[in-house]
Each structure stands twice: as C-alpha cells, then as structure tokens.
Short mmCIF file of N, CA and C in Angstrom, two decimals:
data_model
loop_
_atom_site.label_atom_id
_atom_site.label_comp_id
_atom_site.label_asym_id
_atom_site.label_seq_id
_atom_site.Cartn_x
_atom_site.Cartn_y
_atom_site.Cartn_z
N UNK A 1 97.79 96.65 124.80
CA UNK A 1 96.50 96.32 124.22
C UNK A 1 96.09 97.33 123.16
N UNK A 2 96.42 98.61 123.58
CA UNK A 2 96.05 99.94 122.34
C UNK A 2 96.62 99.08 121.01
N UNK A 3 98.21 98.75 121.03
CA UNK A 3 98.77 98.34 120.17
C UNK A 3 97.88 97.61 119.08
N UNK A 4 97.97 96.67 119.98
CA UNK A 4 96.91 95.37 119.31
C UNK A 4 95.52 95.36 118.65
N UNK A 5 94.77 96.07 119.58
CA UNK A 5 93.44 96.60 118.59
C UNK A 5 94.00 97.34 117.56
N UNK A 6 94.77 98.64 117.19
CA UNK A 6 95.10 99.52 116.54
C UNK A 6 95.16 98.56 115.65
N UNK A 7 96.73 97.34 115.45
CA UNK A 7 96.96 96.73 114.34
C UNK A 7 95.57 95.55 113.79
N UNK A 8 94.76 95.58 114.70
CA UNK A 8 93.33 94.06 114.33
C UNK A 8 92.70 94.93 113.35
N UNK A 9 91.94 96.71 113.96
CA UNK A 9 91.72 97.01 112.88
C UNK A 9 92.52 97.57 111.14
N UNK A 10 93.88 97.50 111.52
CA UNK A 10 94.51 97.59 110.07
C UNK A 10 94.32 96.21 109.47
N UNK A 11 94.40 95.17 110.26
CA UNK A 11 94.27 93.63 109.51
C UNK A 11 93.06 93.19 108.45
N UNK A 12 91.81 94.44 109.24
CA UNK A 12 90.72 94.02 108.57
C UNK A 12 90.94 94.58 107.07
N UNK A 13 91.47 95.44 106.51
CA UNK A 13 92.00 95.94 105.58
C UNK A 13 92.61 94.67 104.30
N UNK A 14 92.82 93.72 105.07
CA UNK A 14 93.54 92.62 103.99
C UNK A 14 92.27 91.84 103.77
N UNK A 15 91.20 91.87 104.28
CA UNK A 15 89.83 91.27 103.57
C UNK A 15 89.55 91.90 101.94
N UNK A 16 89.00 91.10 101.33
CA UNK A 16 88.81 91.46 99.89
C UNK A 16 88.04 92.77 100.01
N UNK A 17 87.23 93.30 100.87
CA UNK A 17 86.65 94.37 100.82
C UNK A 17 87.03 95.69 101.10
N UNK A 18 88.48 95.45 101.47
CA UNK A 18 89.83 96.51 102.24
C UNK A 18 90.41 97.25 101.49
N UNK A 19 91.61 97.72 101.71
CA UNK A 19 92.45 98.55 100.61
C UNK A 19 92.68 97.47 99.61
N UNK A 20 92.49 97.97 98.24
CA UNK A 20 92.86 96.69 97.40
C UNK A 20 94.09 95.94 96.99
N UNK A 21 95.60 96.89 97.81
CA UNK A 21 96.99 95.89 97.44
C UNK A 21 97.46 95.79 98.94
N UNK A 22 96.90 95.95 99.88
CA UNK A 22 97.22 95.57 101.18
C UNK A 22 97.44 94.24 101.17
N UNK A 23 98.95 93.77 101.61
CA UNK A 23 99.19 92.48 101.56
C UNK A 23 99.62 91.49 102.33
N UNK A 24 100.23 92.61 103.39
CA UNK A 24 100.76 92.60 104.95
C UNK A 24 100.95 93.47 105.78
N UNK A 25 100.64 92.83 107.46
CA UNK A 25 100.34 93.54 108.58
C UNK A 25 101.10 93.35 109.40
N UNK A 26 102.41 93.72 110.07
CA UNK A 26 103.50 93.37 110.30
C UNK A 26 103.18 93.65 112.45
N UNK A 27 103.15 93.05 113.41
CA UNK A 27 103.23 93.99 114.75
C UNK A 27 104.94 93.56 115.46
N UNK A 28 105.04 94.80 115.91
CA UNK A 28 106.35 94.43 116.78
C UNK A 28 107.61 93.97 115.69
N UNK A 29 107.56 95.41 114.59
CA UNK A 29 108.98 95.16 113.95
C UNK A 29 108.51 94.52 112.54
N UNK A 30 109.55 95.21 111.63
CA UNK A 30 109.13 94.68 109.90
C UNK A 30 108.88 93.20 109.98
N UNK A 31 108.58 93.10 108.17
CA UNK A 31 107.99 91.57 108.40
C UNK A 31 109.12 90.76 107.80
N UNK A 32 109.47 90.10 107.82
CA UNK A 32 110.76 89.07 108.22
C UNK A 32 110.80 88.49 106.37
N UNK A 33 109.84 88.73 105.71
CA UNK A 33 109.53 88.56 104.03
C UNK A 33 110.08 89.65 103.57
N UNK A 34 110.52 91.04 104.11
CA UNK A 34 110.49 91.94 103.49
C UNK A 34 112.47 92.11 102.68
N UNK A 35 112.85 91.38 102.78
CA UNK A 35 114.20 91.01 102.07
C UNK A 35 115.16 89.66 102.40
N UNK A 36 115.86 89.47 101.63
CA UNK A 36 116.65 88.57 101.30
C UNK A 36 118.16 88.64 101.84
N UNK A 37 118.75 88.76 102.54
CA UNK A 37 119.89 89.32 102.50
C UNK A 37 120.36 90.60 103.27
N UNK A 38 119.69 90.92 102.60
CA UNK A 38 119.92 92.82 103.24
C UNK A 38 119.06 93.10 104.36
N UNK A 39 119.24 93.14 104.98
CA UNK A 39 118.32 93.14 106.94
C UNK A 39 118.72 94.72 107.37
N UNK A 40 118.04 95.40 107.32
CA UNK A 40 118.19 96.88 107.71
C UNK A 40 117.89 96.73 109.17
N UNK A 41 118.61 96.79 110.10
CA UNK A 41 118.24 96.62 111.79
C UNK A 41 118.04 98.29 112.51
N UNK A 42 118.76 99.31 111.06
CA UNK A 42 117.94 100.80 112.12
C UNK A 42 116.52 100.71 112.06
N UNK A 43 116.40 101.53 113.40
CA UNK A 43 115.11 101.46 113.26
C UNK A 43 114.46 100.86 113.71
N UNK A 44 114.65 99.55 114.02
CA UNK A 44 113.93 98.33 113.68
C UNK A 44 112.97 98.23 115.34
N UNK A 45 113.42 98.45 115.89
CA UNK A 45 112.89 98.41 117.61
C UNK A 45 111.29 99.79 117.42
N UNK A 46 111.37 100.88 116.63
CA UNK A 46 110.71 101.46 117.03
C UNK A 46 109.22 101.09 116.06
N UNK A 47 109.29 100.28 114.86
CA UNK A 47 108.46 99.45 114.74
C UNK A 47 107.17 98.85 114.90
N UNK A 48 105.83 99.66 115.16
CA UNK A 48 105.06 98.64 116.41
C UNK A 48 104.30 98.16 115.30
N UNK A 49 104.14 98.41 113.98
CA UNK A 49 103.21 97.68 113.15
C UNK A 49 103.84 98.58 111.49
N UNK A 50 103.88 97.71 111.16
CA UNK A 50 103.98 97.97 109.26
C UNK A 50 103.18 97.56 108.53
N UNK A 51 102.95 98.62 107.29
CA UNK A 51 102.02 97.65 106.93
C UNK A 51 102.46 97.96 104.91
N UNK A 52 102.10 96.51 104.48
CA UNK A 52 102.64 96.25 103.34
C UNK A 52 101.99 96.69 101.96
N UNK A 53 102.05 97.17 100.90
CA UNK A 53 101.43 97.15 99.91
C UNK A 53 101.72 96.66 98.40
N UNK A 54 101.02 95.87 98.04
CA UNK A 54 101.73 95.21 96.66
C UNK A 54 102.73 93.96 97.18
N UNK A 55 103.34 93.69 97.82
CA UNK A 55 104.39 93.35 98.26
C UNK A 55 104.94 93.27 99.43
N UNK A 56 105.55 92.13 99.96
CA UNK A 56 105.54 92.69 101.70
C UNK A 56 107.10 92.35 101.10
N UNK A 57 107.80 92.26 100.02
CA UNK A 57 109.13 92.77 99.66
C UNK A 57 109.79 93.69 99.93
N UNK A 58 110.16 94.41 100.31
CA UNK A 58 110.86 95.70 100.14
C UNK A 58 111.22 95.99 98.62
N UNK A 59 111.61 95.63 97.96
CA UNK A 59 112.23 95.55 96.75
C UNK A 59 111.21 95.88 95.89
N UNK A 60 109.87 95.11 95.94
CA UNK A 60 109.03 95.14 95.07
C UNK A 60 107.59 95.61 95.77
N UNK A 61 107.75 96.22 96.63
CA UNK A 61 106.24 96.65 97.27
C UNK A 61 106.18 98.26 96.83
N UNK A 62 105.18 98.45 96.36
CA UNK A 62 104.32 99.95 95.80
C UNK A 62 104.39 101.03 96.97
N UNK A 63 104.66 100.37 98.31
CA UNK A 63 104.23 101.17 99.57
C UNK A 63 104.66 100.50 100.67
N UNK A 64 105.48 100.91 101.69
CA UNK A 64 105.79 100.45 102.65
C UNK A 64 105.83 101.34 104.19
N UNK A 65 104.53 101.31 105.17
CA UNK A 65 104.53 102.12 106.47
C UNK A 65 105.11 101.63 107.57
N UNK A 66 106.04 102.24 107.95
CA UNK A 66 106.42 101.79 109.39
C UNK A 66 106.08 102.58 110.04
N UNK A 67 105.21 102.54 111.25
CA UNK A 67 104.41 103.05 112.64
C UNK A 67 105.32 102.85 113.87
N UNK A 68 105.06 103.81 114.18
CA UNK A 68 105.41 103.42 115.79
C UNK A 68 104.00 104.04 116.42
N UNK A 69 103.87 103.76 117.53
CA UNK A 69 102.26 103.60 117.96
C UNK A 69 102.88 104.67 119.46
N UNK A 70 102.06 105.19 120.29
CA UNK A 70 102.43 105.62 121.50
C UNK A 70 101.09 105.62 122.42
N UNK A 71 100.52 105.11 123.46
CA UNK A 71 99.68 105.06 124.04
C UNK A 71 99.87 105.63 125.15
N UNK A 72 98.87 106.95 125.78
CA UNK A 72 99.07 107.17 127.01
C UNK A 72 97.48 106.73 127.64
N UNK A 73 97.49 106.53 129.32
CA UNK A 73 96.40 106.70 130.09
C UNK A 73 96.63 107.96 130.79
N UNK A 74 97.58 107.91 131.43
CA UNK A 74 97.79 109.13 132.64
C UNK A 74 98.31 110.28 132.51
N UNK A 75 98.63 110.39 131.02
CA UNK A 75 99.40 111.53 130.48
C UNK A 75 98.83 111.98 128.82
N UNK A 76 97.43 111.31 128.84
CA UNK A 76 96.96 111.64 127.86
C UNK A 76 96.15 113.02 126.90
N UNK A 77 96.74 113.93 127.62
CA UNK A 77 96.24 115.09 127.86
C UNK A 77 97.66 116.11 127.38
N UNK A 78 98.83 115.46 127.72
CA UNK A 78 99.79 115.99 127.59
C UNK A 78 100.74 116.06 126.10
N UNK A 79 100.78 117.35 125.45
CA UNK A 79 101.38 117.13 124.32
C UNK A 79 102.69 116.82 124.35
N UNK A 80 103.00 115.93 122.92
CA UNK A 80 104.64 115.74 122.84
C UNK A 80 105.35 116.88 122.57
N UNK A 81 106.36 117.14 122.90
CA UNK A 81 107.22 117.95 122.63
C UNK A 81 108.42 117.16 121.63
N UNK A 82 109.41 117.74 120.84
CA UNK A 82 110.41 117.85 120.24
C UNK A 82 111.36 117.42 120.97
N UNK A 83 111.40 117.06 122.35
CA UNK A 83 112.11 116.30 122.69
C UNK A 83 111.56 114.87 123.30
N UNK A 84 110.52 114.92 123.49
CA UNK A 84 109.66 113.42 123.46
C UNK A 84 109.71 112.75 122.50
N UNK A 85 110.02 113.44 121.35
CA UNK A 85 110.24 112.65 119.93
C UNK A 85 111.14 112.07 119.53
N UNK A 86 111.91 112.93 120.42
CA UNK A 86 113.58 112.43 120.00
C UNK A 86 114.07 110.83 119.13
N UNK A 87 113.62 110.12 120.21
CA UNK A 87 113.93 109.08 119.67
C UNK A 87 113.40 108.43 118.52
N UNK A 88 112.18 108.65 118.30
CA UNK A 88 111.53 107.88 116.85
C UNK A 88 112.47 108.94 116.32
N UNK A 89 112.48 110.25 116.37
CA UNK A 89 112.66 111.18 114.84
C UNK A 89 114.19 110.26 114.78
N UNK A 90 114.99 110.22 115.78
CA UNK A 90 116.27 109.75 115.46
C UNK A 90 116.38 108.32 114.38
N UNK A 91 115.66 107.40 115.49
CA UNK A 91 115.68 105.68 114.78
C UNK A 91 115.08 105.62 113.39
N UNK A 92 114.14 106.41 113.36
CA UNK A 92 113.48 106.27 111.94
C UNK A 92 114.63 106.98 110.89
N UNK A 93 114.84 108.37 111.52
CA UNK A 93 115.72 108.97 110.14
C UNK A 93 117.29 107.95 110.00
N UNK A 94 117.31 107.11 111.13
CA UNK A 94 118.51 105.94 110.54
C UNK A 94 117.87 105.12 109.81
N UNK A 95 116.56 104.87 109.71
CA UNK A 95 116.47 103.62 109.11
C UNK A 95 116.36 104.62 107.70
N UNK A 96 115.87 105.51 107.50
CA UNK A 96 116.04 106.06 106.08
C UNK A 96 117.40 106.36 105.66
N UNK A 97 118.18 106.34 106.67
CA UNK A 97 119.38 106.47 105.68
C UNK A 97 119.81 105.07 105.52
N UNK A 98 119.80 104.41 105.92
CA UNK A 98 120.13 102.82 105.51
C UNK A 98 119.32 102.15 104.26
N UNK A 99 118.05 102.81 104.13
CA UNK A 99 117.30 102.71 102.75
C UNK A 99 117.92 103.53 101.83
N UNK A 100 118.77 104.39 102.09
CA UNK A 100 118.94 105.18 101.03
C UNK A 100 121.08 104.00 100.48
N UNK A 101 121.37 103.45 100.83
CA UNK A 101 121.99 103.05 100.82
C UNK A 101 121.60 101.49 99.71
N UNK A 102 120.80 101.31 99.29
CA UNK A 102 120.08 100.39 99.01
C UNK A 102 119.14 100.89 97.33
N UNK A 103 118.54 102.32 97.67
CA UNK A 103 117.19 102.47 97.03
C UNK A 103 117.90 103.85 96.37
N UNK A 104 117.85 104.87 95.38
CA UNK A 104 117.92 105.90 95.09
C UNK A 104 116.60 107.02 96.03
N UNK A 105 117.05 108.41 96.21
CA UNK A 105 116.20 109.22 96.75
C UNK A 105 114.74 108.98 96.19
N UNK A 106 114.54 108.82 95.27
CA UNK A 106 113.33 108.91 94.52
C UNK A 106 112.72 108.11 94.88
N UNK A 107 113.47 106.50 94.63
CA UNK A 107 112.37 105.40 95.04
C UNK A 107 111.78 105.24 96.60
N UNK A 108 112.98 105.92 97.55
CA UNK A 108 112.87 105.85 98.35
C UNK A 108 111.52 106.31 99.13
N UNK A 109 111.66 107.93 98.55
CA UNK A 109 110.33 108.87 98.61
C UNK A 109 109.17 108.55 98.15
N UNK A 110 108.82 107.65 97.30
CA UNK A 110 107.78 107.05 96.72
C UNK A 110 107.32 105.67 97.16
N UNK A 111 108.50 105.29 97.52
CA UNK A 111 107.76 103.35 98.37
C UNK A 111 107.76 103.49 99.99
N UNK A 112 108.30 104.56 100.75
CA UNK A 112 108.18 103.83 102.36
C UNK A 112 107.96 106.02 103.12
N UNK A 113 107.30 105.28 104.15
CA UNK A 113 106.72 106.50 104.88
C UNK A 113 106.81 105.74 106.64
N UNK A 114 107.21 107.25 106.89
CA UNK A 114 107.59 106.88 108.40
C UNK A 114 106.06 107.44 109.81
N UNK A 115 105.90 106.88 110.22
CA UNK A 115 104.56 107.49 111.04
C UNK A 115 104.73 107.51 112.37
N UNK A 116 104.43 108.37 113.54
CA UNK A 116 103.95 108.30 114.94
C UNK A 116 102.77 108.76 115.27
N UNK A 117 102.25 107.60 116.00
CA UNK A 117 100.82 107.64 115.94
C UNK A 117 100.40 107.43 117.62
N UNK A 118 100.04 108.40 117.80
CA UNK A 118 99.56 108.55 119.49
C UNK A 118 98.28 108.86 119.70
N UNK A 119 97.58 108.89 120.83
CA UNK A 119 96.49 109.34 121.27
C UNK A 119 96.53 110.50 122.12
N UNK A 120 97.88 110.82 122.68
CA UNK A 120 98.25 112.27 123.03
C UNK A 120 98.22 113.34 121.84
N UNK A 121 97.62 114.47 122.53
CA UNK A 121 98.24 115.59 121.27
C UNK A 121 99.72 115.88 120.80
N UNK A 122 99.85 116.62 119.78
CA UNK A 122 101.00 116.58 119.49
C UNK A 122 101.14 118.20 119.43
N UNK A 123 102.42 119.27 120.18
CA UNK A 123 102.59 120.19 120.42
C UNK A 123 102.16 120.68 119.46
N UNK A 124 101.48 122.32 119.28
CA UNK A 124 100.93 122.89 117.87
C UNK A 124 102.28 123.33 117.40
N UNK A 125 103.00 124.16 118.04
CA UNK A 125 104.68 124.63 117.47
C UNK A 125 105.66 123.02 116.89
N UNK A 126 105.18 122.11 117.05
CA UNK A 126 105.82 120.97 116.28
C UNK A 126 105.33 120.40 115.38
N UNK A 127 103.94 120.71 115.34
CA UNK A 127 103.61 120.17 114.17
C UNK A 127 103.34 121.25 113.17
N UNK A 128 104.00 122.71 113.47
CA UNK A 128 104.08 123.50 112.57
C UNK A 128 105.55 123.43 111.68
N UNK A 129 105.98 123.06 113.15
CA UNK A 129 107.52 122.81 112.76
C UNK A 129 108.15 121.98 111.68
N UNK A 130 106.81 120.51 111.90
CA UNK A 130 107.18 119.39 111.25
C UNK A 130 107.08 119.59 109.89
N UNK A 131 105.69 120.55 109.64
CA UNK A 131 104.70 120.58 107.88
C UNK A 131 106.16 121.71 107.62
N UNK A 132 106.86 122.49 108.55
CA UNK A 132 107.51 123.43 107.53
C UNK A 132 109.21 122.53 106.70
N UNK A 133 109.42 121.37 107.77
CA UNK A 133 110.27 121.04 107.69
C UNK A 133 109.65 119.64 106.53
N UNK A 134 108.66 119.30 106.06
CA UNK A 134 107.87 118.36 105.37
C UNK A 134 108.20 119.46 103.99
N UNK A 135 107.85 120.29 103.47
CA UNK A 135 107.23 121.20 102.94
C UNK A 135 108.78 121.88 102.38
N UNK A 136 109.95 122.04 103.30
CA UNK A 136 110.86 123.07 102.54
C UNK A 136 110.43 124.57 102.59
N UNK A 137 109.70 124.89 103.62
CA UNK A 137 109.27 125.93 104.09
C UNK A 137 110.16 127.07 105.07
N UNK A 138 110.16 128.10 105.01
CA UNK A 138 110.64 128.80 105.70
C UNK A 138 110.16 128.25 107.25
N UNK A 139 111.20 128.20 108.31
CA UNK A 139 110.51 128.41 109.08
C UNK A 139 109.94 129.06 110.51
N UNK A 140 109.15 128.78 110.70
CA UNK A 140 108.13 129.20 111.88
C UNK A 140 108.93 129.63 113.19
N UNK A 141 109.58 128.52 113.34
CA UNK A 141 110.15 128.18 114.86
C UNK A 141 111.47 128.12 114.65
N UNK A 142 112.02 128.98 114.32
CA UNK A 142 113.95 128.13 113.98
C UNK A 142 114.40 127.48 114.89
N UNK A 143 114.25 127.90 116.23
CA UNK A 143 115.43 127.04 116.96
C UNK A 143 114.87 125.60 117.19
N UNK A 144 113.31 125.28 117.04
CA UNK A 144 112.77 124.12 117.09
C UNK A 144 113.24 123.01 115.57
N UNK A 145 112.99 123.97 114.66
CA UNK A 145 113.30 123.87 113.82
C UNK A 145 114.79 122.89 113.37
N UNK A 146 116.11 123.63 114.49
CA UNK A 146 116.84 123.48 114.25
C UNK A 146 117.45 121.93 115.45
N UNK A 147 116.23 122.00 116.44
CA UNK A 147 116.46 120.96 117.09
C UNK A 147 115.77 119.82 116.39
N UNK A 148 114.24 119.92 115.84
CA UNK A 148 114.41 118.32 114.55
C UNK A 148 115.08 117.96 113.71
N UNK A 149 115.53 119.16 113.25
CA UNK A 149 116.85 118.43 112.10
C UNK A 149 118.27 117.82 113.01
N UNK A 150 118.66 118.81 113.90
CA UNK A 150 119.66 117.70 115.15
C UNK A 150 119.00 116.27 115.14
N UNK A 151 117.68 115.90 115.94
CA UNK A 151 117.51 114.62 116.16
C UNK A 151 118.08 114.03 115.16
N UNK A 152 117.82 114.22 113.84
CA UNK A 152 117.29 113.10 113.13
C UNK A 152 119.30 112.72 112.63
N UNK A 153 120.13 113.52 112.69
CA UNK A 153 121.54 112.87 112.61
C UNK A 153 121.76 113.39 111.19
N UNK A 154 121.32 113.73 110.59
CA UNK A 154 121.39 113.68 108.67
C UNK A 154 121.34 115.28 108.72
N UNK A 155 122.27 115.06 107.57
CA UNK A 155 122.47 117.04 106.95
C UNK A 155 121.10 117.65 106.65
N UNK A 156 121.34 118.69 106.61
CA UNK A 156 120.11 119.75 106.45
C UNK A 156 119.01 119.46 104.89
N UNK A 157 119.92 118.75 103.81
CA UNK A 157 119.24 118.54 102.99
C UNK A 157 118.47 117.10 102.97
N UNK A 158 119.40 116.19 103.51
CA UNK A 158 118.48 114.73 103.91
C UNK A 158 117.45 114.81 105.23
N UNK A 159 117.77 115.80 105.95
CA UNK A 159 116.96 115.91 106.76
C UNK A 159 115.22 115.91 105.91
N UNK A 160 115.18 117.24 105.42
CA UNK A 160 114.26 117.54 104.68
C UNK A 160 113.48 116.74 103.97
N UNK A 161 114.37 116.04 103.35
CA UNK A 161 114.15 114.49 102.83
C UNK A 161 113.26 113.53 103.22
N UNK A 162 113.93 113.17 104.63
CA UNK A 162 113.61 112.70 105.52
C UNK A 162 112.08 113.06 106.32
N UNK A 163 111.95 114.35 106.22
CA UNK A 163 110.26 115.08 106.85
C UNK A 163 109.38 114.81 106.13
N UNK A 164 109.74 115.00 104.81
CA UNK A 164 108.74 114.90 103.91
C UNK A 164 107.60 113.70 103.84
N UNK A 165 108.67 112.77 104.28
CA UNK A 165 108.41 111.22 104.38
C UNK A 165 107.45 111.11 105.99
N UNK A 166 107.71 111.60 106.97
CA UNK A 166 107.21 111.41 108.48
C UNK A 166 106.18 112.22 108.88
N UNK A 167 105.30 111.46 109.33
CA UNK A 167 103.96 111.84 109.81
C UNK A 167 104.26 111.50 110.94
N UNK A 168 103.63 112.82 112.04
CA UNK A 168 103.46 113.08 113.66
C UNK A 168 101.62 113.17 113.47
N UNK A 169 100.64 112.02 114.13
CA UNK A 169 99.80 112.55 114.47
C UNK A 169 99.41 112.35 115.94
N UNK A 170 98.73 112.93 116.39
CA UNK A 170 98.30 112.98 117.87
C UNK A 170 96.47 112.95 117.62
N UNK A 171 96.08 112.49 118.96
CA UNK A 171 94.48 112.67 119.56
C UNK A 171 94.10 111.11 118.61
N UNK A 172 94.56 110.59 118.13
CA UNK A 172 94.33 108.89 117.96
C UNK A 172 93.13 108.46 119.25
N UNK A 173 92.01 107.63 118.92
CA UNK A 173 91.29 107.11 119.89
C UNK A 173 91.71 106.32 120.91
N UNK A 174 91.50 106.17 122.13
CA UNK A 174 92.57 105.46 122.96
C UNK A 174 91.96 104.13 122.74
N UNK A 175 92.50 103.33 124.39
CA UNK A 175 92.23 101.75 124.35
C UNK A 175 90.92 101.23 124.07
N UNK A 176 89.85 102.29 124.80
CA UNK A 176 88.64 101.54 124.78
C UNK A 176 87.57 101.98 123.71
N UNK A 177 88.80 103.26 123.02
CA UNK A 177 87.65 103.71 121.88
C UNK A 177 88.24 102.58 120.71
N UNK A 178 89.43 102.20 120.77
CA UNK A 178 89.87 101.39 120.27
C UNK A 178 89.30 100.16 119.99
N UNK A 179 88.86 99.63 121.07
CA UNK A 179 88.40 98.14 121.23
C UNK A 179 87.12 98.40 120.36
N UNK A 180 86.17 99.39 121.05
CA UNK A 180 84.61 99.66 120.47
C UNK A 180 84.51 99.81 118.78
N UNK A 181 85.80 100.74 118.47
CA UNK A 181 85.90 100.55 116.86
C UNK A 181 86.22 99.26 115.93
N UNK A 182 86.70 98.71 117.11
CA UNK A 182 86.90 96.93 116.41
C UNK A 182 86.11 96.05 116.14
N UNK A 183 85.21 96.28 117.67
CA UNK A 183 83.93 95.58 117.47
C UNK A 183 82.87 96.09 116.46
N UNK A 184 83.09 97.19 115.92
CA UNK A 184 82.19 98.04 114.96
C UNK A 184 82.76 97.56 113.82
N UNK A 185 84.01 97.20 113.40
CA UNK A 185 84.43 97.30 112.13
C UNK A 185 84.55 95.28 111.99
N UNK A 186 84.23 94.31 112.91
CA UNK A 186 84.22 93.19 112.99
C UNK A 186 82.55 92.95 112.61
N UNK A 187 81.46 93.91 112.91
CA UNK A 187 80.51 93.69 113.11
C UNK A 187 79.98 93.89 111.51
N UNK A 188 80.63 94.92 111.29
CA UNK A 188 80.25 95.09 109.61
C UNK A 188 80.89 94.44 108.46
#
C-alpha cells in the first residue's frame, strides 16, 4: 500500500498543474512504451515506479527515474546498511551497464537516474560513503567504500559513474503519512 500511495501522489504530477514534461508513471517495472526492440530486463524486478519525462521513450525522453521504494513497519527505526543494499546497488548498476551498451556515457548521465527510496534511515557512514563515491571524492570509509563499488559488479571507474547517477534516501513518510499526504494533495 506505501507503494501505491507513494506512486498516486507522483501521478498527480501529470495534471496540467504538475511538473510540466511529466508524461509517465510507470508501478511495478518500466513502462512497456519505453522501447522498441531493445528490452533491457537488468534491473527490471527492482523497479517499483518510474517515472517519465518528455517521453516515456527511452530514446527520446529528457529524463528517465527508476525507484525502487522500501517500506518498513517493524523495522522502521532501523538503518540500512551497505549490505541491505546490496541488491538494488547490484540490479540497478546492471541495468546501467546495459544502458551503456545502447546510449554513450554522457547521454546516459544526463537522461536516467537510479533512486532508493525508504522510510527507514539510511546508515550516516553510507550515505557519506555514497556522496563520496557520487562526487569522486576521497574517501571517508575505504573499506565501505570498497564494499559499494564490489556490489555494484563494474570497475572502479564505471562504478563512479554509476554513483553519480544513484540516490539513497531514507526517513520517507510511511503508510499513513502517506495516505494523509494524498488526501491533502487530492484535496488541493
């Protein structure tokens, strides 16, 4: 249900009064418009909402977010760690290399962004970890350091690549602050 409110209020966004090239709202996996031919399947499971800009093309969209969403009740208190991540950092940095197979670095870095979006916090040593590894920064934490670039499968320089592009946020409103913001943003 978090899921679902989360993506109702991105939907309201495609009203004329919304972001102005928002064009599609994708839940449970890209949107099935977004190519011809070429079907990129990394990735594709961790998915819980995309959302389109200019274009729900791949080819021709200005902007392309893939989310993965994470909802806790009973463990909402508990930060992710670097190995709770594991798996998005992994699936996502495949699906960027399968875009890169397709797109040059550049376009790549400029049309699609990778996100995890929870209502748990997110460890402070990982998300120092993440901005240094976003950033090309010396860093903070090496051996953490050296375990996100493991996840993600890609050399030390696509890794980097790869960070620049991925957003970790944590403390997201949960289910029922969720719902209440819907009804607030339905009401206006």
């Amino acid at each position: 249900q978090f899921h679902y409110h989360w993506a109702a209020r991105q939907c309201l966004e495609l009203l004329p009064s919304g972001a102005a090239d928002l064009v599609a709202v994708t839940v449970e996996g890209p949107s099935a418009c977004e190519t011809e031919g070429e079907e990129i399947e990394a990735g594709e499971q961790l998915i819980d909402v995309g959302l389109y800009y200019g274009s729900e093309r791949r080819d021709e969209a200005r902007l392309v977010r893939y989310i993965q969403l994470k909802h806790s009740t009973r463990h909402a208190q508990d930060a992710w760690t670097a190995s709770g991540m594991e798996k998005t950092i992994k699936g996502f940095a495949e699906r960027y290399a399968k875009l890169l197979e397709y797109y040059p670095v550049d376009a790549v870095a400029q049309r699609f962004r990778f996100e995890f979006t929870t209502n748990r916090p997110i460890s402070s040593k990982v998300k120092e970890a993440l901005a240094d590894l976003a950033s090309g920064a010396a860093p903070q934490h090496p051996t953490l350091h050296e375990t996100l670039v493991h996840h993600t499968g890609l050399d030390g320089v696509r890794a980097v690549q790869f960070f620049s592009l991925f957003t970790a946020e944590g403390g997201e409103a949960g289910l029922w602050t969720q719902r209440n913001l819907l009804t607030q943003d339905l009401s206006a």
